[in-house]
Amino acid sequence: IPPDRLLGPREDRLDAGVIPGDRERLRASLAAAARGGSVDLEYRVQRPDGEVRWVRDQGFARAALDGATAVLEGVITDVTDRRRAAESARREHDLL
């Protein structure tokens, strides 16, 4: 996410570039994590050049000393190549 979006309103930060069909799953997963759970979700994003990529979002909520959720921490990894390879293997299997 570009730095200017990290400082913007929450909706702009979390949904920037997420494919509309995947936004609700992302929001639900992040809401569950904010209540003390974790995130482990794959979804699609669209880059500024229009290319669609798959990412895996893994994270957790870190609570403040008073017990309230302070931040969500995690890692987002591009998994497009892995997903394409798996899809190619499925197609080859179906042909056999």
PDB file of N, CA and C in Angstrom:
ATOM      1  N   ILE A   1       0.867  -1.181   0.000  1.00  0.00           N
ATOM      2  CA  ILE A   1       0.000   0.000   0.000  1.00  0.00           C
ATOM      3  C   ILE A   1       0.899   1.225   0.000  1.00  0.00           C
ATOM      4  N   PRO A   2       0.646   2.166  -0.873  1.00  0.00           N
ATOM      5  CA  PRO A   2       1.464   3.375  -0.894  1.00  0.00           C
ATOM      6  C   PRO A   2       1.407   4.113   0.444  1.00  0.00           C
ATOM      7  N   PRO A   3       2.514   4.761   0.840  1.00  0.00           N
ATOM      8  CA  PRO A   3       2.557   5.451   2.141  1.00  0.00           C
ATOM      9  C   PRO A   3       1.429   6.449   2.364  1.00  0.00           C
ATOM     10  N   ASP A   4       1.001   7.172   1.314  1.00  0.00           N
ATOM     11  CA  ASP A   4      -0.069   8.152   1.509  1.00  0.00           C
ATOM     12  C   ASP A   4      -1.383   7.483   1.893  1.00  0.00           C
ATOM     13  N   ARG A   5      -1.588   6.237   1.507  1.00  0.00           N
ATOM     14  CA  ARG A   5      -2.815   5.535   1.891  1.00  0.00           C
ATOM     15  C   ARG A   5      -2.735   4.988   3.304  1.00  0.00           C
ATOM     16  N   LEU A   6      -1.534   4.724   3.801  1.00  0.00           N
ATOM     17  CA  LEU A   6      -1.391   4.248   5.173  1.00  0.00           C
ATOM     18  C   LEU A   6      -1.868   5.293   6.171  1.00  0.00           C
ATOM     19  N   LEU A   7      -1.757   6.552   5.796  1.00  0.00           N
ATOM     20  CA  LEU A   7      -2.136   7.629   6.705  1.00  0.00           C
ATOM     21  C   LEU A   7      -3.557   8.120   6.486  1.00  0.00           C
ATOM     22  N   GLY A   8      -4.223   7.621   5.470  1.00  0.00           N
ATOM     23  CA  GLY A   8      -5.571   8.074   5.153  1.00  0.00           C
ATOM     24  C   GLY A   8      -6.619   7.371   5.989  1.00  0.00           C
ATOM     25  N   PRO A   9      -7.902   7.619   5.669  1.00  0.00           N
ATOM     26  CA  PRO A   9      -8.997   6.958   6.388  1.00  0.00           C
ATOM     27  C   PRO A   9      -8.896   5.439   6.267  1.00  0.00           C
ATOM     28  N   ARG A  10      -9.394   4.740   7.242  1.00  0.00           N
ATOM     29  CA  ARG A  10      -9.296   3.278   7.297  1.00  0.00           C
ATOM     30  C   ARG A  10      -9.802   2.615   6.028  1.00  0.00           C
ATOM     31  N   GLU A  11     -10.943   3.024   5.536  1.00  0.00           N
ATOM     32  CA  GLU A  11     -11.508   2.396   4.336  1.00  0.00           C
ATOM     33  C   GLU A  11     -10.550   2.524   3.155  1.00  0.00           C
ATOM     34  N   ASP A  12      -9.917   3.674   3.012  1.00  0.00           N
ATOM     35  CA  ASP A  12      -8.981   3.871   1.911  1.00  0.00           C
ATOM     36  C   ASP A  12      -7.780   2.958   2.042  1.00  0.00           C
ATOM     37  N   ARG A  13      -7.288   2.784   3.244  1.00  0.00           N
ATOM     38  CA  ARG A  13      -6.094   1.961   3.457  1.00  0.00           C
ATOM     39  C   ARG A  13      -6.372   0.497   3.183  1.00  0.00           C
ATOM     40  N   LEU A  14      -7.400  -0.043   3.792  1.00  0.00           N
ATOM     41  CA  LEU A  14      -7.625  -1.484   3.747  1.00  0.00           C
ATOM     42  C   LEU A  14      -8.198  -1.968   2.422  1.00  0.00           C
ATOM     43  N   ASP A  15      -8.960  -1.153   1.768  1.00  0.00           N
ATOM     44  CA  ASP A  15      -9.626  -1.591   0.547  1.00  0.00           C
ATOM     45  C   ASP A  15      -8.933  -1.124  -0.727  1.00  0.00           C
ATOM     46  N   ALA A  16      -7.884  -0.354  -0.614  1.00  0.00           N
ATOM     47  CA  ALA A  16      -7.226   0.186  -1.803  1.00  0.00           C
ATOM     48  C   ALA A  16      -6.768  -0.947  -2.709  1.00  0.00           C
ATOM     49  N   GLY A  17      -7.333  -1.007  -3.888  1.00  0.00           N
ATOM     50  CA  GLY A  17      -6.913  -1.990  -4.869  1.00  0.00           C
ATOM     51  C   GLY A  17      -7.537  -3.366  -4.738  1.00  0.00           C
ATOM     52  N   VAL A  18      -8.283  -3.637  -3.676  1.00  0.00           N
ATOM     53  CA  VAL A  18      -8.887  -4.969  -3.509  1.00  0.00           C
ATOM     54  C   VAL A  18     -10.049  -5.108  -4.493  1.00  0.00           C
ATOM     55  N   ILE A  19     -10.083  -6.236  -5.200  1.00  0.00           N
ATOM     56  CA  ILE A  19     -11.160  -6.506  -6.159  1.00  0.00           C
ATOM     57  C   ILE A  19     -12.492  -6.479  -5.410  1.00  0.00           C
ATOM     58  N   PRO A  20     -13.495  -5.753  -5.934  1.00  0.00           N
ATOM     59  CA  PRO A  20     -14.776  -5.617  -5.220  1.00  0.00           C
ATOM     60  C   PRO A  20     -15.364  -6.932  -4.708  1.00  0.00           C
ATOM     61  N   GLY A  21     -15.283  -8.009  -5.473  1.00  0.00           N
ATOM     62  CA  GLY A  21     -15.846  -9.287  -5.045  1.00  0.00           C
ATOM     63  C   GLY A  21     -15.151  -9.898  -3.836  1.00  0.00           C
ATOM     64  N   ASP A  22     -13.955  -9.422  -3.512  1.00  0.00           N
ATOM     65  CA  ASP A  22     -13.196  -9.959  -2.384  1.00  0.00           C
ATOM     66  C   ASP A  22     -13.214  -9.046  -1.151  1.00  0.00           C
ATOM     67  N   ARG A  23     -13.725  -7.848  -1.303  1.00  0.00           N
ATOM     68  CA  ARG A  23     -13.684  -6.868  -0.205  1.00  0.00           C
ATOM     69  C   ARG A  23     -14.430  -7.318   1.040  1.00  0.00           C
ATOM     70  N   GLU A  24     -15.605  -7.887   0.873  1.00  0.00           N
ATOM     71  CA  GLU A  24     -16.407  -8.263   2.041  1.00  0.00           C
ATOM     72  C   GLU A  24     -15.723  -9.367   2.850  1.00  0.00           C
ATOM     73  N   ARG A  25     -15.123 -10.341   2.166  1.00  0.00           N
ATOM     74  CA  ARG A  25     -14.376 -11.389   2.887  1.00  0.00           C
ATOM     75  C   ARG A  25     -13.200 -10.795   3.649  1.00  0.00           C
ATOM     76  N   LEU A  26     -12.509  -9.838   3.029  1.00  0.00           N
ATOM     77  CA  LEU A  26     -11.391  -9.185   3.703  1.00  0.00           C
ATOM     78  C   LEU A  26     -11.871  -8.420   4.923  1.00  0.00           C
ATOM     79  N   ARG A  27     -12.928  -7.646   4.766  1.00  0.00           N
ATOM     80  CA  ARG A  27     -13.463  -6.880   5.901  1.00  0.00           C
ATOM     81  C   ARG A  27     -13.881  -7.789   7.050  1.00  0.00           C
ATOM     82  N   ALA A  28     -14.556  -8.894   6.726  1.00  0.00           N
ATOM     83  CA  ALA A  28     -14.996  -9.825   7.774  1.00  0.00           C
ATOM     84  C   ALA A  28     -13.802 -10.451   8.482  1.00  0.00           C
ATOM     85  N   SER A  29     -12.787 -10.806   7.724  1.00  0.00           N
ATOM     86  CA  SER A  29     -11.592 -11.410   8.312  1.00  0.00           C
ATOM     87  C   SER A  29     -10.857 -10.415   9.211  1.00  0.00           C
ATOM     88  N   LEU A  30     -10.738  -9.179   8.764  1.00  0.00           N
ATOM     89  CA  LEU A  30     -10.073  -8.156   9.573  1.00  0.00           C
ATOM     90  C   LEU A  30     -10.875  -7.831  10.827  1.00  0.00           C
ATOM     91  N   ALA A  31     -12.193  -7.822  10.713  1.00  0.00           N
ATOM     92  CA  ALA A  31     -13.037  -7.565  11.893  1.00  0.00           C
ATOM     93  C   ALA A  31     -12.870  -8.671  12.921  1.00  0.00           C
ATOM     94  N   ALA A  32     -12.795  -9.927  12.460  1.00  0.00           N
ATOM     95  CA  ALA A  32     -12.588 -11.044  13.386  1.00  0.00           C
ATOM     96  C   ALA A  32     -11.222 -10.933  14.051  1.00  0.00           C
ATOM     97  N   ALA A  33     -10.217 -10.550  13.290  1.00  0.00           N
ATOM     98  CA  ALA A  33      -8.875 -10.396  13.861  1.00  0.00           C
ATOM     99  C   ALA A  33      -8.854  -9.279  14.898  1.00  0.00           C
ATOM    100  N   ALA A  34      -9.573  -8.216  14.633  1.00  0.00           N
ATOM    101  CA  ALA A  34      -9.609  -7.090  15.575  1.00  0.00           C
ATOM    102  C   ALA A  34     -10.252  -7.483  16.903  1.00  0.00           C
ATOM    103  N   ARG A  35     -11.057  -8.538  16.887  1.00  0.00           N
ATOM    104  CA  ARG A  35     -11.678  -9.025  18.127  1.00  0.00           C
ATOM    105  C   ARG A  35     -10.805 -10.074  18.811  1.00  0.00           C
ATOM    106  N   GLY A  36      -9.540 -10.172  18.392  1.00  0.00           N
ATOM    107  CA  GLY A  36      -8.624 -11.087  19.048  1.00  0.00           C
ATOM    108  C   GLY A  36      -8.276 -12.317  18.250  1.00  0.00           C
ATOM    109  N   GLY A  37      -8.746 -12.406  17.030  1.00  0.00           N
ATOM    110  CA  GLY A  37      -8.435 -13.561  16.200  1.00  0.00           C
ATOM    111  C   GLY A  37      -7.216 -13.306  15.338  1.00  0.00           C
ATOM    112  N   SER A  38      -7.192 -13.982  14.213  1.00  0.00           N
ATOM    113  CA  SER A  38      -6.087 -13.797  13.284  1.00  0.00           C
ATOM    114  C   SER A  38      -6.635 -13.759  11.864  1.00  0.00           C
ATOM    115  N   VAL A  39      -5.780 -13.363  10.935  1.00  0.00           N
ATOM    116  CA  VAL A  39      -6.125 -13.286   9.522  1.00  0.00           C
ATOM    117  C   VAL A  39      -5.244 -14.275   8.775  1.00  0.00           C
ATOM    118  N   ASP A  40      -5.836 -15.082   7.916  1.00  0.00           N
ATOM    119  CA  ASP A  40      -5.097 -15.914   6.974  1.00  0.00           C
ATOM    120  C   ASP A  40      -6.013 -16.075   5.773  1.00  0.00           C
ATOM    121  N   LEU A  41      -5.854 -15.201   4.808  1.00  0.00           N
ATOM    122  CA  LEU A  41      -6.822 -15.074   3.730  1.00  0.00           C
ATOM    123  C   LEU A  41      -6.108 -14.769   2.420  1.00  0.00           C
ATOM    124  N   GLU A  42      -6.577 -15.367   1.331  1.00  0.00           N
ATOM    125  CA  GLU A  42      -6.084 -15.027   0.001  1.00  0.00           C
ATOM    126  C   GLU A  42      -7.184 -14.264  -0.724  1.00  0.00           C
ATOM    127  N   TYR A  43      -6.790 -13.190  -1.395  1.00  0.00           N
ATOM    128  CA  TYR A  43      -7.733 -12.380  -2.150  1.00  0.00           C
ATOM    129  C   TYR A  43      -7.005 -11.684  -3.294  1.00  0.00           C
ATOM    130  N   ARG A  44      -7.779 -11.090  -4.189  1.00  0.00           N
ATOM    131  CA  ARG A  44      -7.220 -10.445  -5.376  1.00  0.00           C
ATOM    132  C   ARG A  44      -7.114  -8.940  -5.187  1.00  0.00           C
ATOM    133  N   VAL A  45      -6.046  -8.389  -5.745  1.00  0.00           N
ATOM    134  CA  VAL A  45      -5.855  -6.939  -5.779  1.00  0.00           C
ATOM    135  C   VAL A  45      -5.559  -6.530  -7.210  1.00  0.00           C
ATOM    136  N   GLN A  46      -5.913  -5.299  -7.530  1.00  0.00           N
ATOM    137  CA  GLN A  46      -5.598  -4.767  -8.850  1.00  0.00           C
ATOM    138  C   GLN A  46      -4.545  -3.690  -8.698  1.00  0.00           C
ATOM    139  N   ARG A  47      -3.438  -3.873  -9.391  1.00  0.00           N
ATOM    140  CA  ARG A  47      -2.347  -2.913  -9.334  1.00  0.00           C
ATOM    141  C   ARG A  47      -2.710  -1.672 -10.131  1.00  0.00           C
ATOM    142  N   PRO A  48      -2.004  -0.562  -9.917  1.00  0.00           N
ATOM    143  CA  PRO A  48      -2.291   0.663 -10.679  1.00  0.00           C
ATOM    144  C   PRO A  48      -2.196   0.483 -12.191  1.00  0.00           C
ATOM    145  N   ASP A  49      -1.365  -0.475 -12.652  1.00  0.00           N
ATOM    146  CA  ASP A  49      -1.254  -0.716 -14.097  1.00  0.00           C
ATOM    147  C   ASP A  49      -2.376  -1.608 -14.626  1.00  0.00           C
ATOM    148  N   GLY A  50      -3.307  -2.029 -13.751  1.00  0.00           N
ATOM    149  CA  GLY A  50      -4.461  -2.823 -14.154  1.00  0.00           C
ATOM    150  C   GLY A  50      -4.293  -4.317 -13.969  1.00  0.00           C
ATOM    151  N   GLU A  51      -3.074  -4.787 -13.714  1.00  0.00           N
ATOM    152  CA  GLU A  51      -2.841  -6.219 -13.531  1.00  0.00           C
ATOM    153  C   GLU A  51      -3.477  -6.692 -12.224  1.00  0.00           C
ATOM    154  N   VAL A  52      -4.136  -7.853 -12.279  1.00  0.00           N
ATOM    155  CA  VAL A  52      -4.747  -8.451 -11.090  1.00  0.00           C
ATOM    156  C   VAL A  52      -3.779  -9.481 -10.532  1.00  0.00           C
ATOM    157  N   ARG A  53      -3.506  -9.395  -9.240  1.00  0.00           N
ATOM    158  CA  ARG A  53      -2.596 -10.312  -8.549  1.00  0.00           C
ATOM    159  C   ARG A  53      -3.332 -10.925  -7.364  1.00  0.00           C
ATOM    160  N   TRP A  54      -2.910 -12.122  -6.963  1.00  0.00           N
ATOM    161  CA  TRP A  54      -3.421 -12.775  -5.760  1.00  0.00           C
ATOM    162  C   TRP A  54      -2.437 -12.510  -4.625  1.00  0.00           C
ATOM    163  N   VAL A  55      -2.953 -12.201  -3.443  1.00  0.00           N
ATOM    164  CA  VAL A  55      -2.109 -12.007  -2.270  1.00  0.00           C
ATOM    165  C   VAL A  55      -2.630 -12.860  -1.120  1.00  0.00           C
ATOM    166  N   ARG A  56      -1.716 -13.214  -0.217  1.00  0.00           N
ATOM    167  CA  ARG A  56      -2.093 -13.902   1.019  1.00  0.00           C
ATOM    168  C   ARG A  56      -1.809 -12.945   2.157  1.00  0.00           C
ATOM    169  N   ASP A  57      -2.814 -12.684   2.945  1.00  0.00           N
ATOM    170  CA  ASP A  57      -2.749 -11.757   4.071  1.00  0.00           C
ATOM    171  C   ASP A  57      -2.765 -12.585   5.349  1.00  0.00           C
ATOM    172  N   GLN A  58      -1.681 -12.533   6.111  1.00  0.00           N
ATOM    173  CA  GLN A  58      -1.581 -13.261   7.371  1.00  0.00           C
ATOM    174  C   GLN A  58      -1.244 -12.260   8.464  1.00  0.00           C
ATOM    175  N   GLY A  59      -2.027 -12.272   9.535  1.00  0.00           N
ATOM    176  CA  GLY A  59      -1.760 -11.326  10.601  1.00  0.00           C
ATOM    177  C   GLY A  59      -2.541 -11.636  11.856  1.00  0.00           C
ATOM    178  N   PHE A  60      -2.387 -10.757  12.826  1.00  0.00           N
ATOM    179  CA  PHE A  60      -3.034 -10.927  14.120  1.00  0.00           C
ATOM    180  C   PHE A  60      -3.194  -9.570  14.777  1.00  0.00           C
ATOM    181  N   ALA A  61      -4.043  -9.540  15.782  1.00  0.00           N
ATOM    182  CA  ALA A  61      -4.256  -8.315  16.550  1.00  0.00           C
ATOM    183  C   ALA A  61      -3.272  -8.290  17.717  1.00  0.00           C
ATOM    184  N   ARG A  62      -2.719  -7.131  17.955  1.00  0.00           N
ATOM    185  CA  ARG A  62      -1.841  -6.944  19.119  1.00  0.00           C
ATOM    186  C   ARG A  62      -2.554  -5.967  20.045  1.00  0.00           C
ATOM    187  N   ALA A  63      -2.796  -6.397  21.259  1.00  0.00           N
ATOM    188  CA  ALA A  63      -3.566  -5.580  22.204  1.00  0.00           C
ATOM    189  C   ALA A  63      -2.672  -4.574  22.924  1.00  0.00           C
ATOM    190  N   ALA A  64      -3.271  -3.467  23.277  1.00  0.00           N
ATOM    191  CA  ALA A  64      -2.602  -2.461  24.095  1.00  0.00           C
ATOM    192  C   ALA A  64      -2.572  -2.948  25.545  1.00  0.00           C
ATOM    193  N   LEU A  65      -1.852  -2.270  26.393  1.00  0.00           N
ATOM    194  CA  LEU A  65      -1.745  -2.670  27.795  1.00  0.00           C
ATOM    195  C   LEU A  65      -3.095  -2.709  28.497  1.00  0.00           C
ATOM    196  N   ASP A  66      -4.041  -1.883  28.062  1.00  0.00           N
ATOM    197  CA  ASP A  66      -5.361  -1.864  28.693  1.00  0.00           C
ATOM    198  C   ASP A  66      -6.272  -2.979  28.171  1.00  0.00           C
ATOM    199  N   GLY A  67      -5.763  -3.812  27.238  1.00  0.00           N
ATOM    200  CA  GLY A  67      -6.542  -4.921  26.709  1.00  0.00           C
ATOM    201  C   GLY A  67      -7.293  -4.612  25.431  1.00  0.00           C
ATOM    202  N   ALA A  68      -7.352  -3.349  25.049  1.00  0.00           N
ATOM    203  CA  ALA A  68      -8.031  -2.978  23.801  1.00  0.00           C
ATOM    204  C   ALA A  68      -7.100  -3.259  22.620  1.00  0.00           C
ATOM    205  N   THR A  69      -7.684  -3.571  21.471  1.00  0.00           N
ATOM    206  CA  THR A  69      -6.869  -3.802  20.286  1.00  0.00           C
ATOM    207  C   THR A  69      -6.187  -2.510  19.886  1.00  0.00           C
ATOM    208  N   ALA A  70      -4.880  -2.567  19.754  1.00  0.00           N
ATOM    209  CA  ALA A  70      -4.119  -1.391  19.357  1.00  0.00           C
ATOM    210  C   ALA A  70      -3.839  -1.393  17.858  1.00  0.00           C
ATOM    211  N   VAL A  71      -3.374  -2.528  17.340  1.00  0.00           N
ATOM    212  CA  VAL A  71      -3.023  -2.601  15.927  1.00  0.00           C
ATOM    213  C   VAL A  71      -3.235  -4.012  15.395  1.00  0.00           C
ATOM    214  N   LEU A  72      -3.373  -4.094  14.104  1.00  0.00           N
ATOM    215  CA  LEU A  72      -3.332  -5.374  13.409  1.00  0.00           C
ATOM    216  C   LEU A  72      -1.961  -5.449  12.746  1.00  0.00           C
ATOM    217  N   GLU A  73      -1.230  -6.519  13.006  1.00  0.00           N
ATOM    218  CA  GLU A  73       0.090  -6.700  12.413  1.00  0.00           C
ATOM    219  C   GLU A  73       0.066  -7.913  11.511  1.00  0.00           C
ATOM    220  N   GLY A  74       0.832  -7.852  10.438  1.00  0.00           N
ATOM    221  CA  GLY A  74       0.876  -9.003   9.566  1.00  0.00           C
ATOM    222  C   GLY A  74       1.737  -8.795   8.350  1.00  0.00           C
ATOM    223  N   VAL A  75       1.632  -9.745   7.449  1.00  0.00           N
ATOM    224  CA  VAL A  75       2.409  -9.752   6.218  1.00  0.00           C
ATOM    225  C   VAL A  75       1.470 -10.071   5.062  1.00  0.00           C
ATOM    226  N   ILE A  76       1.640  -9.347   3.973  1.00  0.00           N
ATOM    227  CA  ILE A  76       0.901  -9.638   2.745  1.00  0.00           C
ATOM    228  C   ILE A  76       1.917 -10.105   1.712  1.00  0.00           C
ATOM    229  N   THR A  77       1.688 -11.307   1.176  1.00  0.00           N
ATOM    230  CA  THR A  77       2.620 -11.928   0.242  1.00  0.00           C
ATOM    231  C   THR A  77       1.927 -12.157  -1.104  1.00  0.00           C
ATOM    232  N   ASP A  78       2.605 -11.831  -2.189  1.00  0.00           N
ATOM    233  CA  ASP A  78       2.079 -12.088  -3.527  1.00  0.00           C
ATOM    234  C   ASP A  78       2.178 -13.592  -3.800  1.00  0.00           C
ATOM    235  N   VAL A  79       1.038 -14.245  -4.021  1.00  0.00           N
ATOM    236  CA  VAL A  79       0.999 -15.687  -4.266  1.00  0.00           C
ATOM    237  C   VAL A  79       0.476 -16.011  -5.672  1.00  0.00           C
ATOM    238  N   THR A  80       0.524 -15.025  -6.558  1.00  0.00           N
ATOM    239  CA  THR A  80      -0.014 -15.192  -7.911  1.00  0.00           C
ATOM    240  C   THR A  80       0.648 -16.349  -8.640  1.00  0.00           C
ATOM    241  N   ASP A  81       1.972 -16.418  -8.621  1.00  0.00           N
ATOM    242  CA  ASP A  81       2.668 -17.479  -9.353  1.00  0.00           C
ATOM    243  C   ASP A  81       2.295 -18.859  -8.822  1.00  0.00           C
ATOM    244  N   ARG A  82       2.191 -18.998  -7.511  1.00  0.00           N
ATOM    245  CA  ARG A  82       1.806 -20.285  -6.918  1.00  0.00           C
ATOM    246  C   ARG A  82       0.400 -20.672  -7.359  1.00  0.00           C
ATOM    247  N   ARG A  83      -0.523 -19.721  -7.335  1.00  0.00           N
ATOM    248  CA  ARG A  83      -1.909 -20.020  -7.733  1.00  0.00           C
ATOM    249  C   ARG A  83      -1.985 -20.381  -9.211  1.00  0.00           C
ATOM    250  N   ARG A  84      -1.225 -19.677 -10.055  1.00  0.00           N
ATOM    251  CA  ARG A  84      -1.221 -19.984 -11.489  1.00  0.00           C
ATOM    252  C   ARG A  84      -0.657 -21.386 -11.734  1.00  0.00           C
ATOM    253  N   ALA A  85       0.410 -21.743 -11.035  1.00  0.00           N
ATOM    254  CA  ALA A  85       1.010 -23.070 -11.185  1.00  0.00           C
ATOM    255  C   ALA A  85       0.025 -24.159 -10.756  1.00  0.00           C
ATOM    256  N   ALA A  86      -0.690 -23.925  -9.655  1.00  0.00           N
ATOM    257  CA  ALA A  86      -1.673 -24.906  -9.179  1.00  0.00           C
ATOM    258  C   ALA A  86      -2.810 -25.060 -10.182  1.00  0.00           C
ATOM    259  N   GLU A  87      -3.262 -23.950 -10.739  1.00  0.00           N
ATOM    260  CA  GLU A  87      -4.339 -24.007 -11.736  1.00  0.00           C
ATOM    261  C   GLU A  87      -3.869 -24.746 -12.992  1.00  0.00           C
ATOM    262  N   SER A  88      -2.649 -24.500 -13.414  1.00  0.00           N
ATOM    263  CA  SER A  88      -2.094 -25.191 -14.569  1.00  0.00           C
ATOM    264  C   SER A  88      -2.004 -26.693 -14.312  1.00  0.00           C
ATOM    265  N   ALA A  89      -1.584 -27.074 -13.127  1.00  0.00           N
ATOM    266  CA  ALA A  89      -1.495 -28.499 -12.770  1.00  0.00           C
ATOM    267  C   ALA A  89      -2.877 -29.138 -12.753  1.00  0.00           C
ATOM    268  N   ARG A  90      -3.889 -28.422 -12.267  1.00  0.00           N
ATOM    269  CA  ARG A  90      -5.264 -28.944 -12.256  1.00  0.00           C
ATOM    270  C   ARG A  90      -5.751 -29.170 -13.690  1.00  0.00           C
ATOM    271  N   ARG A  91      -5.480 -28.205 -14.574  1.00  0.00           N
ATOM    272  CA  ARG A  91      -5.907 -28.348 -15.977  1.00  0.00           C
ATOM    273  C   ARG A  91      -5.228 -29.550 -16.633  1.00  0.00           C
ATOM    274  N   GLU A  92      -3.926 -29.724 -16.395  1.00  0.00           N
ATOM    275  CA  GLU A  92      -3.200 -30.867 -16.950  1.00  0.00           C
ATOM    276  C   GLU A  92      -3.766 -32.175 -16.415  1.00  0.00           C
ATOM    277  N   HIS A  93      -4.075 -32.198 -15.134  1.00  0.00           N
ATOM    278  CA  HIS A  93      -4.659 -33.397 -14.534  1.00  0.00           C
ATOM    279  C   HIS A  93      -6.001 -33.736 -15.166  1.00  0.00           C
ATOM    280  N   ASP A  94      -6.813 -32.710 -15.392  1.00  0.00           N
ATOM    281  CA  ASP A  94      -8.129 -32.929 -15.999  1.00  0.00           C
ATOM    282  C   ASP A  94      -8.001 -33.441 -17.431  1.00  0.00           C
ATOM    283  N   LEU A  95      -6.968 -33.014 -18.152  1.00  0.00           N
ATOM    284  CA  LEU A  95      -6.771 -33.488 -19.513  1.00  0.00           C
ATOM    285  C   LEU A  95      -6.360 -34.955 -19.570  1.00  0.00           C
ATOM    286  N   LEU A  96      -5.640 -35.400 -18.532  1.00  0.00           N
ATOM    287  CA  LEU A  96      -5.217 -36.795 -18.494  1.00  0.00           C
ATOM    288  C   LEU A  96      -6.387 -37.668 -18.126  1.00  0.00           C
TER     289      LEU A  96
END
